[in-house]
Amino acid sequence: MPAPMLSNIYRLGVKELWSLWRDPIMLVLIVFTFTVSVYTSANSTPETLHNAAIAIVDEDESPLSLRIVSAFYPPQFVPPRMISPQEVDPGMDAGDFTFVLHIPHGFQRDVLAGRGAEVQLNTDATRMSQAFTGSGYIQQIVNGEVNEFVNRMRTNTVPQVDLAIRARFNPTLNRSWFGALAQIINQIAMLSIILTGAALIREREHGTIEHLLVMPVTPFEIMMSKVWSMALVVLLASALSINLVVQALMHVPIAGSLPLFFTGAALVLFSTTSMDIFLATIARNMPQFGMLMILVLLPLQMLSGGSTPRESMPQLVQDVMLVAPTTHFVKLGQAILFRGAGLDVVWPEFAATIAIGVAFFLIALARFRSTISSMA
């Protein structure tokens, strides 16, 4: 590019950064998105059972019932609280327990005699994720302890198929490891779309876009300034989030190269900011832009593979979402951060992201030029 053009792009970009600095609402959104949102998303509502409150009514007080009581321990359950039958309903009503296991009198006697032995499990189904997962856990624990007790020893029977499970990339199956990094990937795409479009809409509402029209700058320079400035903000915020929140605060290990990941992030930001400028030229004000964001952001986040695996989606949806830059960003981001992949593995996603970004940029530039011409 010629030096005057680069100078114009740089100075216009600095203007965008100063405008963002004077917008406290956007600054709060950026900070919240890459700090509180990342931390809470990684640690709240886990898919696996974690610290579930359980109480046990042990009317049998036999070796078998004591064995069952001792089988519940962290991190799946908090240490069981022993209560009386009269405390069950008040404790469930007050929300003190998610599960209450009732072992009746004569339970061990019935088990050893081969008679039908029953235990009662009361579950607080308002805590849906824990109730669904925990009920299955408790059933497995009780059945396992009963079978081992009846055999008088831990069974040494060799199964026909010996399944050895080895968890790669996350040996402890800690959901927060994946939740934190997945949230970073999602937020990069979301925030870039919001910031760039909001900046253009703000200029149109405040009338400053007319000032740019009388300056010796081109639509290409105006658009490039918005792309690089907002992309820079998102890259800096995500870099600080990964280093301070994910690694320093949550102690989440990162397997791959951060420079390679941020290179991919820069490419996808080129695509998403271009897409956002196109949407901002369609919307006439901020409320309209907000409605467009709902129609765009939800499919991008839900269907790109960041929330649910793409393999579980209909084939038509998988094919259509290949034109979305976030689909390729999620694939390369997960490969780099989770599995330590190098450029030799993720280069197809890099190439696809570049092609999509160039296409979106040219379409947005054509729309932006026509919008500028109609305002002149």
Short mmCIF file of C-alpha atoms in Angstrom, two decimals:
data_model
loop_
_atom_site.label_atom_id
_atom_site.label_comp_id
_atom_site.label_asym_id
_atom_site.label_seq_id
_atom_site.Cartn_x
_atom_site.Cartn_y
_atom_site.Cartn_z
CA MET A 1 0.00 0.00 0.00
CA PRO A 2 1.14 3.59 -0.57
CA ALA A 3 2.44 5.42 2.48
CA PRO A 4 -0.40 8.03 2.52
CA MET A 5 -2.98 5.22 2.53
CA LEU A 6 -1.23 3.41 5.38
CA SER A 7 -1.04 6.68 7.31
CA ASN A 8 -4.77 7.31 6.84
CA ILE A 9 -5.62 3.76 7.92
CA TYR A 10 -3.44 4.11 11.00
CA ARG A 11 -4.82 7.50 12.04
CA LEU A 12 -8.43 6.48 11.49
CA GLY A 13 -7.79 3.34 13.51
CA VAL A 14 -6.37 5.39 16.37
CA LYS A 15 -9.54 7.48 16.23
CA GLU A 16 -11.58 4.30 16.61
CA LEU A 17 -9.54 3.30 19.64
CA TRP A 18 -10.08 6.70 21.29
CA SER A 19 -13.82 6.45 20.60
CA LEU A 20 -13.90 3.04 22.23
CA TRP A 21 -11.89 4.35 25.21
CA ARG A 22 -14.56 7.01 25.78
CA ASP A 23 -17.37 4.42 25.72
CA PRO A 24 -17.58 3.01 29.28
CA ILE A 25 -20.34 0.54 28.41
CA MET A 26 -18.24 -1.13 25.73
CA LEU A 27 -15.21 -1.19 28.00
CA VAL A 28 -17.21 -2.91 30.74
CA LEU A 29 -18.52 -5.40 28.16
CA ILE A 30 -15.00 -6.24 27.03
CA VAL A 31 -13.71 -6.73 30.57
CA PHE A 32 -16.73 -8.80 31.61
CA THR A 33 -16.61 -10.96 28.48
CA PHE A 34 -13.00 -12.01 28.94
CA THR A 35 -12.93 -12.31 32.74
CA VAL A 36 -16.15 -13.05 34.60
CA SER A 37 -17.85 -14.72 31.66
CA VAL A 38 -14.90 -17.02 30.99
CA TYR A 39 -14.51 -18.00 34.65
CA THR A 40 -18.20 -18.62 35.33
CA SER A 41 -18.77 -20.53 32.11
CA ALA A 42 -15.88 -22.84 32.91
CA ASN A 43 -16.92 -23.56 36.50
CA SER A 44 -20.71 -23.33 36.64
CA THR A 45 -23.26 -26.04 35.78
CA PRO A 46 -20.70 -28.76 35.05
CA GLU A 47 -21.77 -31.73 32.96
CA THR A 48 -20.20 -34.12 35.46
CA LEU A 49 -21.39 -34.46 39.05
CA HIS A 50 -19.47 -32.22 41.42
CA ASN A 51 -19.96 -31.70 45.18
CA ALA A 52 -23.56 -32.89 45.17
CA ALA A 53 -25.22 -32.67 48.60
CA ILE A 54 -26.35 -36.08 49.83
CA ALA A 55 -27.89 -37.29 53.09
CA ILE A 56 -28.37 -40.89 54.17
CA VAL A 57 -30.95 -42.45 56.48
CA ASP A 58 -29.31 -45.63 57.77
CA GLU A 59 -31.88 -47.62 59.71
CA ASP A 60 -30.02 -50.89 59.15
CA GLU A 61 -26.65 -49.86 60.64
CA SER A 62 -25.08 -53.02 59.27
CA PRO A 63 -21.64 -53.60 57.73
CA LEU A 64 -23.25 -53.46 54.29
CA SER A 65 -24.99 -50.14 54.95
CA LEU A 66 -21.78 -48.68 56.42
CA ARG A 67 -19.95 -49.84 53.31
CA ILE A 68 -22.47 -47.99 51.12
CA VAL A 69 -22.20 -44.83 53.23
CA SER A 70 -18.40 -44.79 52.91
CA ALA A 71 -18.62 -45.11 49.11
CA PHE A 72 -19.81 -41.51 48.71
CA TYR A 73 -16.92 -39.05 48.76
CA PRO A 74 -15.60 -35.97 46.89
CA PRO A 75 -15.38 -34.72 44.25
CA GLN A 76 -18.67 -36.20 43.02
CA PHE A 77 -20.39 -35.88 46.42
CA VAL A 78 -19.83 -33.98 49.60
CA PRO A 79 -19.36 -36.23 52.66
CA PRO A 80 -22.79 -37.75 53.40
CA ARG A 81 -24.81 -36.31 56.25
CA MET A 82 -26.48 -38.90 58.45
CA ILE A 83 -30.06 -37.92 59.28
CA SER A 84 -33.20 -39.46 60.75
CA PRO A 85 -36.35 -40.28 58.74
CA GLN A 86 -38.08 -37.23 60.25
CA GLU A 87 -35.44 -34.91 58.75
CA VAL A 88 -35.92 -36.03 55.16
CA ASP A 89 -38.89 -33.88 54.12
CA PRO A 90 -37.78 -30.68 55.92
CA GLY A 91 -34.28 -31.03 54.49
CA MET A 92 -35.56 -31.56 50.94
CA ASP A 93 -38.01 -28.68 51.27
CA ALA A 94 -35.24 -26.36 52.46
CA GLY A 95 -32.95 -27.43 49.62
CA ASP A 96 -30.27 -28.74 51.98
CA PHE A 97 -29.92 -32.02 50.08
CA THR A 98 -30.01 -32.94 46.42
CA PHE A 99 -30.21 -36.66 47.25
CA VAL A 100 -31.46 -38.58 50.27
CA LEU A 101 -30.72 -42.31 50.33
CA HIS A 102 -32.94 -44.31 52.70
CA ILE A 103 -31.57 -47.73 53.75
CA PRO A 104 -34.34 -49.64 55.61
CA HIS A 105 -33.99 -51.92 58.60
CA GLY A 106 -33.12 -55.52 57.64
CA PHE A 107 -31.47 -54.50 54.36
CA GLN A 108 -28.34 -56.63 54.82
CA ARG A 109 -30.40 -59.60 56.03
CA ASP A 110 -32.58 -59.51 52.93
CA VAL A 111 -29.57 -59.18 50.62
CA LEU A 112 -27.78 -62.19 52.12
CA ALA A 113 -31.00 -64.23 52.11
CA GLY A 114 -31.48 -63.56 48.41
CA ARG A 115 -34.77 -61.79 48.99
CA GLY A 116 -35.76 -58.59 47.22
CA ALA A 117 -34.03 -55.77 49.07
CA GLU A 118 -35.05 -52.19 48.45
CA VAL A 119 -33.54 -48.80 49.15
CA GLN A 120 -35.25 -45.48 48.48
CA LEU A 121 -33.60 -42.56 46.73
CA ASN A 122 -35.23 -39.14 47.03
CA THR A 123 -34.00 -36.62 44.47
CA ASP A 124 -34.48 -32.86 44.21
CA ALA A 125 -35.33 -32.69 40.51
CA THR A 126 -35.23 -28.88 40.46
CA ARG A 127 -31.45 -29.30 40.20
CA MET A 128 -31.84 -31.01 36.87
CA SER A 129 -28.26 -31.58 35.78
CA GLN A 130 -27.18 -33.05 39.11
CA ALA A 131 -30.42 -34.98 39.58
CA PHE A 132 -30.16 -36.71 36.21
CA THR A 133 -26.46 -37.58 36.45
CA GLY A 134 -26.38 -38.25 40.19
CA SER A 135 -29.23 -40.75 40.20
CA GLY A 136 -27.29 -42.97 37.83
CA TYR A 137 -24.10 -42.57 39.87
CA ILE A 138 -25.84 -43.55 43.10
CA GLN A 139 -27.47 -46.58 41.52
CA GLN A 140 -24.10 -47.79 40.24
CA ILE A 141 -22.43 -47.20 43.61
CA VAL A 142 -25.09 -49.06 45.59
CA ASN A 143 -25.21 -51.99 43.17
CA GLY A 144 -21.43 -52.23 43.09
CA GLU A 145 -21.06 -52.22 46.87
CA VAL A 146 -23.84 -54.81 47.29
CA ASN A 147 -22.29 -57.15 44.72
CA GLU A 148 -18.85 -56.88 46.28
CA PHE A 149 -20.27 -57.47 49.76
CA VAL A 150 -22.16 -60.56 48.64
CA ASN A 151 -19.02 -61.98 47.08
CA ARG A 152 -17.24 -61.32 50.40
CA MET A 153 -14.30 -59.87 48.48
CA ARG A 154 -13.62 -57.71 45.48
CA THR A 155 -14.23 -59.80 42.44
CA ASN A 156 -11.19 -60.95 40.48
CA THR A 157 -13.17 -62.35 37.58
CA VAL A 158 -11.45 -61.50 34.32
CA PRO A 159 -13.99 -60.11 31.84
CA GLN A 160 -14.06 -61.37 28.29
CA VAL A 161 -13.12 -57.90 27.09
CA ASP A 162 -10.69 -55.89 29.19
CA LEU A 163 -11.38 -52.24 28.34
CA ALA A 164 -8.47 -49.99 29.33
CA ILE A 165 -9.49 -46.34 29.24
CA ARG A 166 -6.82 -43.71 28.71
CA ALA A 167 -7.99 -40.11 28.62
CA ARG A 168 -5.80 -37.99 26.38
CA PHE A 169 -5.37 -34.20 26.49
CA ASN A 170 -7.36 -34.01 29.76
CA PRO A 171 -6.38 -37.01 31.93
CA THR A 172 -8.47 -35.89 34.92
CA LEU A 173 -11.55 -35.22 32.77
CA ASN A 174 -11.72 -31.71 34.22
CA ARG A 175 -14.49 -29.90 32.37
CA SER A 176 -13.21 -26.45 33.34
CA TRP A 177 -10.12 -27.00 31.18
CA PHE A 178 -12.23 -27.23 28.06
CA GLY A 179 -14.92 -24.82 29.24
CA ALA A 180 -12.51 -21.92 29.75
CA LEU A 181 -10.76 -22.27 26.41
CA ALA A 182 -13.98 -22.94 24.52
CA GLN A 183 -15.44 -19.77 26.00
CA ILE A 184 -12.40 -17.77 24.85
CA ILE A 185 -12.89 -19.08 21.31
CA ASN A 186 -16.60 -18.19 21.32
CA GLN A 187 -16.08 -14.74 22.83
CA ILE A 188 -13.45 -13.71 20.28
CA ALA A 189 -15.94 -14.14 17.46
CA MET A 190 -18.86 -12.62 19.38
CA LEU A 191 -17.07 -9.50 20.62
CA SER A 192 -15.48 -8.69 17.28
CA ILE A 193 -18.90 -8.69 15.64
CA ILE A 194 -20.40 -6.45 18.29
CA LEU A 195 -17.58 -3.90 18.54
CA THR A 196 -17.09 -3.15 14.86
CA GLY A 197 -20.76 -2.83 14.02
CA ALA A 198 -21.46 -0.74 17.09
CA ALA A 199 -18.64 1.63 16.14
CA LEU A 200 -20.08 2.21 12.66
CA ILE A 201 -23.64 2.59 13.92
CA ARG A 202 -22.44 5.03 16.58
CA GLU A 203 -20.79 7.19 13.90
CA ARG A 204 -23.97 7.21 11.82
CA GLU A 205 -26.14 8.13 14.80
CA HIS A 206 -23.77 10.88 15.95
CA GLY A 207 -23.27 12.25 12.46
CA THR A 208 -19.49 11.81 12.48
CA ILE A 209 -19.62 9.63 9.36
CA GLU A 210 -20.45 12.79 7.40
CA HIS A 211 -17.23 14.35 8.64
CA LEU A 212 -15.28 11.45 7.16
CA LEU A 213 -16.95 11.96 3.79
CA VAL A 214 -15.41 15.43 3.39
CA MET A 215 -11.95 14.16 4.30
CA PRO A 216 -9.47 12.85 1.69
CA VAL A 217 -10.03 9.22 2.69
CA THR A 218 -11.54 6.32 0.78
CA PRO A 219 -14.13 3.78 1.93
CA PHE A 220 -11.38 1.15 1.84
CA GLU A 221 -9.29 3.17 4.29
CA ILE A 222 -12.26 3.76 6.60
CA MET A 223 -13.17 0.10 6.59
CA MET A 224 -9.60 -1.14 7.10
CA SER A 225 -9.16 1.22 10.05
CA LYS A 226 -12.18 -0.26 11.78
CA VAL A 227 -11.03 -3.80 11.04
CA TRP A 228 -7.51 -3.47 12.46
CA SER A 229 -8.44 -1.36 15.48
CA MET A 230 -11.29 -3.54 16.73
CA ALA A 231 -9.38 -6.72 15.93
CA LEU A 232 -6.45 -5.38 17.97
CA VAL A 233 -8.71 -4.75 20.96
CA VAL A 234 -10.13 -8.26 20.85
CA LEU A 235 -6.70 -9.86 20.43
CA LEU A 236 -5.25 -7.95 23.38
CA ALA A 237 -8.27 -8.74 25.57
CA SER A 238 -8.18 -12.44 24.68
CA ALA A 239 -4.41 -12.63 25.24
CA LEU A 240 -4.76 -11.09 28.71
CA SER A 241 -7.68 -13.42 29.46
CA ILE A 242 -5.74 -16.54 28.51
CA ASN A 243 -2.67 -15.52 30.50
CA LEU A 244 -4.32 -14.01 33.59
CA VAL A 245 -7.67 -15.79 33.93
CA VAL A 246 -7.21 -19.16 32.25
CA GLN A 247 -3.59 -19.93 33.09
CA ALA A 248 -2.82 -17.86 36.20
CA LEU A 249 -6.18 -18.00 38.00
CA MET A 250 -7.66 -21.31 36.83
CA HIS A 251 -4.37 -23.14 36.21
CA VAL A 252 -5.57 -24.57 32.91
CA PRO A 253 -2.73 -26.05 30.84
CA ILE A 254 -2.49 -25.09 27.18
CA ALA A 255 -1.05 -27.77 24.94
CA GLY A 256 -0.22 -25.82 21.79
CA SER A 257 1.37 -22.63 20.52
CA LEU A 258 -0.33 -19.40 21.56
CA PRO A 259 1.28 -17.38 18.72
CA LEU A 260 -0.16 -19.86 16.22
CA PHE A 261 -3.57 -19.63 17.88
CA PHE A 262 -3.59 -15.83 17.82
CA THR A 263 -2.55 -15.88 14.18
CA GLY A 264 -5.67 -17.88 13.46
CA ALA A 265 -7.66 -15.52 15.68
CA ALA A 266 -6.40 -12.53 13.68
CA LEU A 267 -7.55 -14.19 10.46
CA VAL A 268 -11.00 -14.96 11.79
CA LEU A 269 -11.27 -11.41 13.17
CA PHE A 270 -10.63 -10.13 9.65
CA SER A 271 -13.67 -12.15 8.54
CA THR A 272 -16.00 -11.35 11.43
CA THR A 273 -15.26 -7.61 11.45
CA SER A 274 -15.92 -7.48 7.72
CA MET A 275 -19.18 -9.35 8.26
CA ASP A 276 -20.09 -6.91 10.99
CA ILE A 277 -19.49 -3.87 8.81
CA PHE A 278 -21.80 -5.39 6.21
CA LEU A 279 -24.53 -5.86 8.84
CA ALA A 280 -23.99 -2.32 10.13
CA THR A 281 -24.61 -0.93 6.65
CA ILE A 282 -27.97 -2.72 6.60
CA ALA A 283 -29.13 -1.58 10.05
CA ARG A 284 -30.19 2.05 10.42
CA ASN A 285 -29.83 2.31 14.18
CA MET A 286 -28.57 0.38 17.19
CA PRO A 287 -31.86 -1.45 17.97
CA GLN A 288 -31.99 -2.82 14.42
CA PHE A 289 -28.36 -3.82 14.68
CA GLY A 290 -29.09 -5.63 17.94
CA MET A 291 -31.86 -7.65 16.27
CA LEU A 292 -29.53 -8.59 13.43
CA MET A 293 -26.95 -9.71 15.99
CA ILE A 294 -29.42 -12.16 17.47
CA LEU A 295 -30.04 -13.69 14.04
CA VAL A 296 -26.32 -13.96 13.31
CA LEU A 297 -24.62 -14.67 16.65
CA LEU A 298 -26.83 -17.54 17.80
CA PRO A 299 -26.31 -19.70 14.69
CA LEU A 300 -22.59 -18.88 14.64
CA GLN A 301 -22.12 -19.95 18.25
CA MET A 302 -24.50 -22.92 18.31
CA LEU A 303 -23.70 -24.45 14.91
CA SER A 304 -19.99 -23.81 14.54
CA GLY A 305 -18.99 -26.67 16.83
CA GLY A 306 -18.10 -24.65 19.90
CA SER A 307 -21.16 -25.68 21.90
CA THR A 308 -22.03 -29.07 20.41
CA PRO A 309 -20.02 -31.37 18.11
CA ARG A 310 -20.67 -30.74 14.43
CA GLU A 311 -20.83 -34.48 13.86
CA SER A 312 -24.13 -34.61 15.75
CA MET A 313 -25.76 -32.06 13.43
CA PRO A 314 -27.62 -32.83 10.19
CA GLN A 315 -25.34 -33.06 7.18
CA LEU A 316 -27.03 -30.06 5.53
CA VAL A 317 -26.23 -27.88 8.54
CA GLN A 318 -22.62 -29.07 8.55
CA ASP A 319 -22.25 -28.18 4.87
CA VAL A 320 -23.87 -24.74 5.20
CA MET A 321 -21.77 -23.80 8.23
CA LEU A 322 -18.57 -24.37 6.25
CA VAL A 323 -19.01 -20.83 4.89
CA ALA A 324 -18.91 -19.44 8.44
CA PRO A 325 -15.44 -18.38 9.62
CA THR A 326 -16.25 -19.39 13.18
CA THR A 327 -16.58 -23.05 12.13
CA HIS A 328 -12.97 -23.16 10.98
CA PHE A 329 -11.82 -21.06 13.93
CA VAL A 330 -13.36 -23.48 16.41
CA LYS A 331 -11.65 -26.40 14.66
CA LEU A 332 -8.22 -24.78 14.58
CA GLY A 333 -8.60 -23.32 18.07
CA GLN A 334 -9.51 -26.65 19.63
CA ALA A 335 -6.76 -28.44 17.71
CA ILE A 336 -4.08 -25.96 18.81
CA LEU A 337 -5.11 -25.28 22.40
CA PHE A 338 -6.41 -28.73 23.35
CA ARG A 339 -4.32 -31.13 21.29
CA GLY A 340 -1.16 -29.12 20.62
CA ALA A 341 -1.56 -29.24 16.83
CA GLY A 342 0.92 -27.43 14.61
CA LEU A 343 0.58 -25.61 11.31
CA ASP A 344 0.93 -28.90 9.42
CA VAL A 345 -2.39 -30.00 10.95
CA VAL A 346 -4.44 -26.78 10.91
CA TRP A 347 -3.33 -25.26 7.62
CA PRO A 348 -6.60 -26.25 5.83
CA GLU A 349 -8.56 -24.23 8.42
CA PHE A 350 -6.15 -21.32 7.99
CA ALA A 351 -6.62 -21.41 4.21
CA ALA A 352 -10.40 -21.62 4.49
CA THR A 353 -10.47 -18.73 6.97
CA ILE A 354 -8.37 -16.56 4.65
CA ALA A 355 -10.62 -17.31 1.66
CA ILE A 356 -13.81 -16.61 3.62
CA GLY A 357 -12.29 -13.41 5.06
CA VAL A 358 -11.36 -12.05 1.63
CA ALA A 359 -14.84 -12.83 0.30
CA PHE A 360 -16.59 -11.17 3.25
CA PHE A 361 -14.29 -8.15 3.04
CA LEU A 362 -14.96 -7.57 -0.66
CA ILE A 363 -18.73 -7.95 -0.18
CA ALA A 364 -18.72 -5.62 2.81
CA LEU A 365 -16.53 -3.09 0.99
CA ALA A 366 -18.91 -3.00 -1.98
CA ARG A 367 -21.88 -2.49 0.34
CA PHE A 368 -20.01 0.12 2.37
CA ARG A 369 -19.10 2.08 -0.77
CA SER A 370 -22.69 2.11 -1.96
CA THR A 371 -23.85 3.27 1.48
CA ILE A 372 -21.24 6.05 1.55
CA SER A 373 -22.21 7.14 -1.98
CA SER A 374 -25.90 7.39 -1.04
CA MET A 375 -25.04 9.58 1.94
CA ALA A 376 -22.76 11.92 -0.07
#
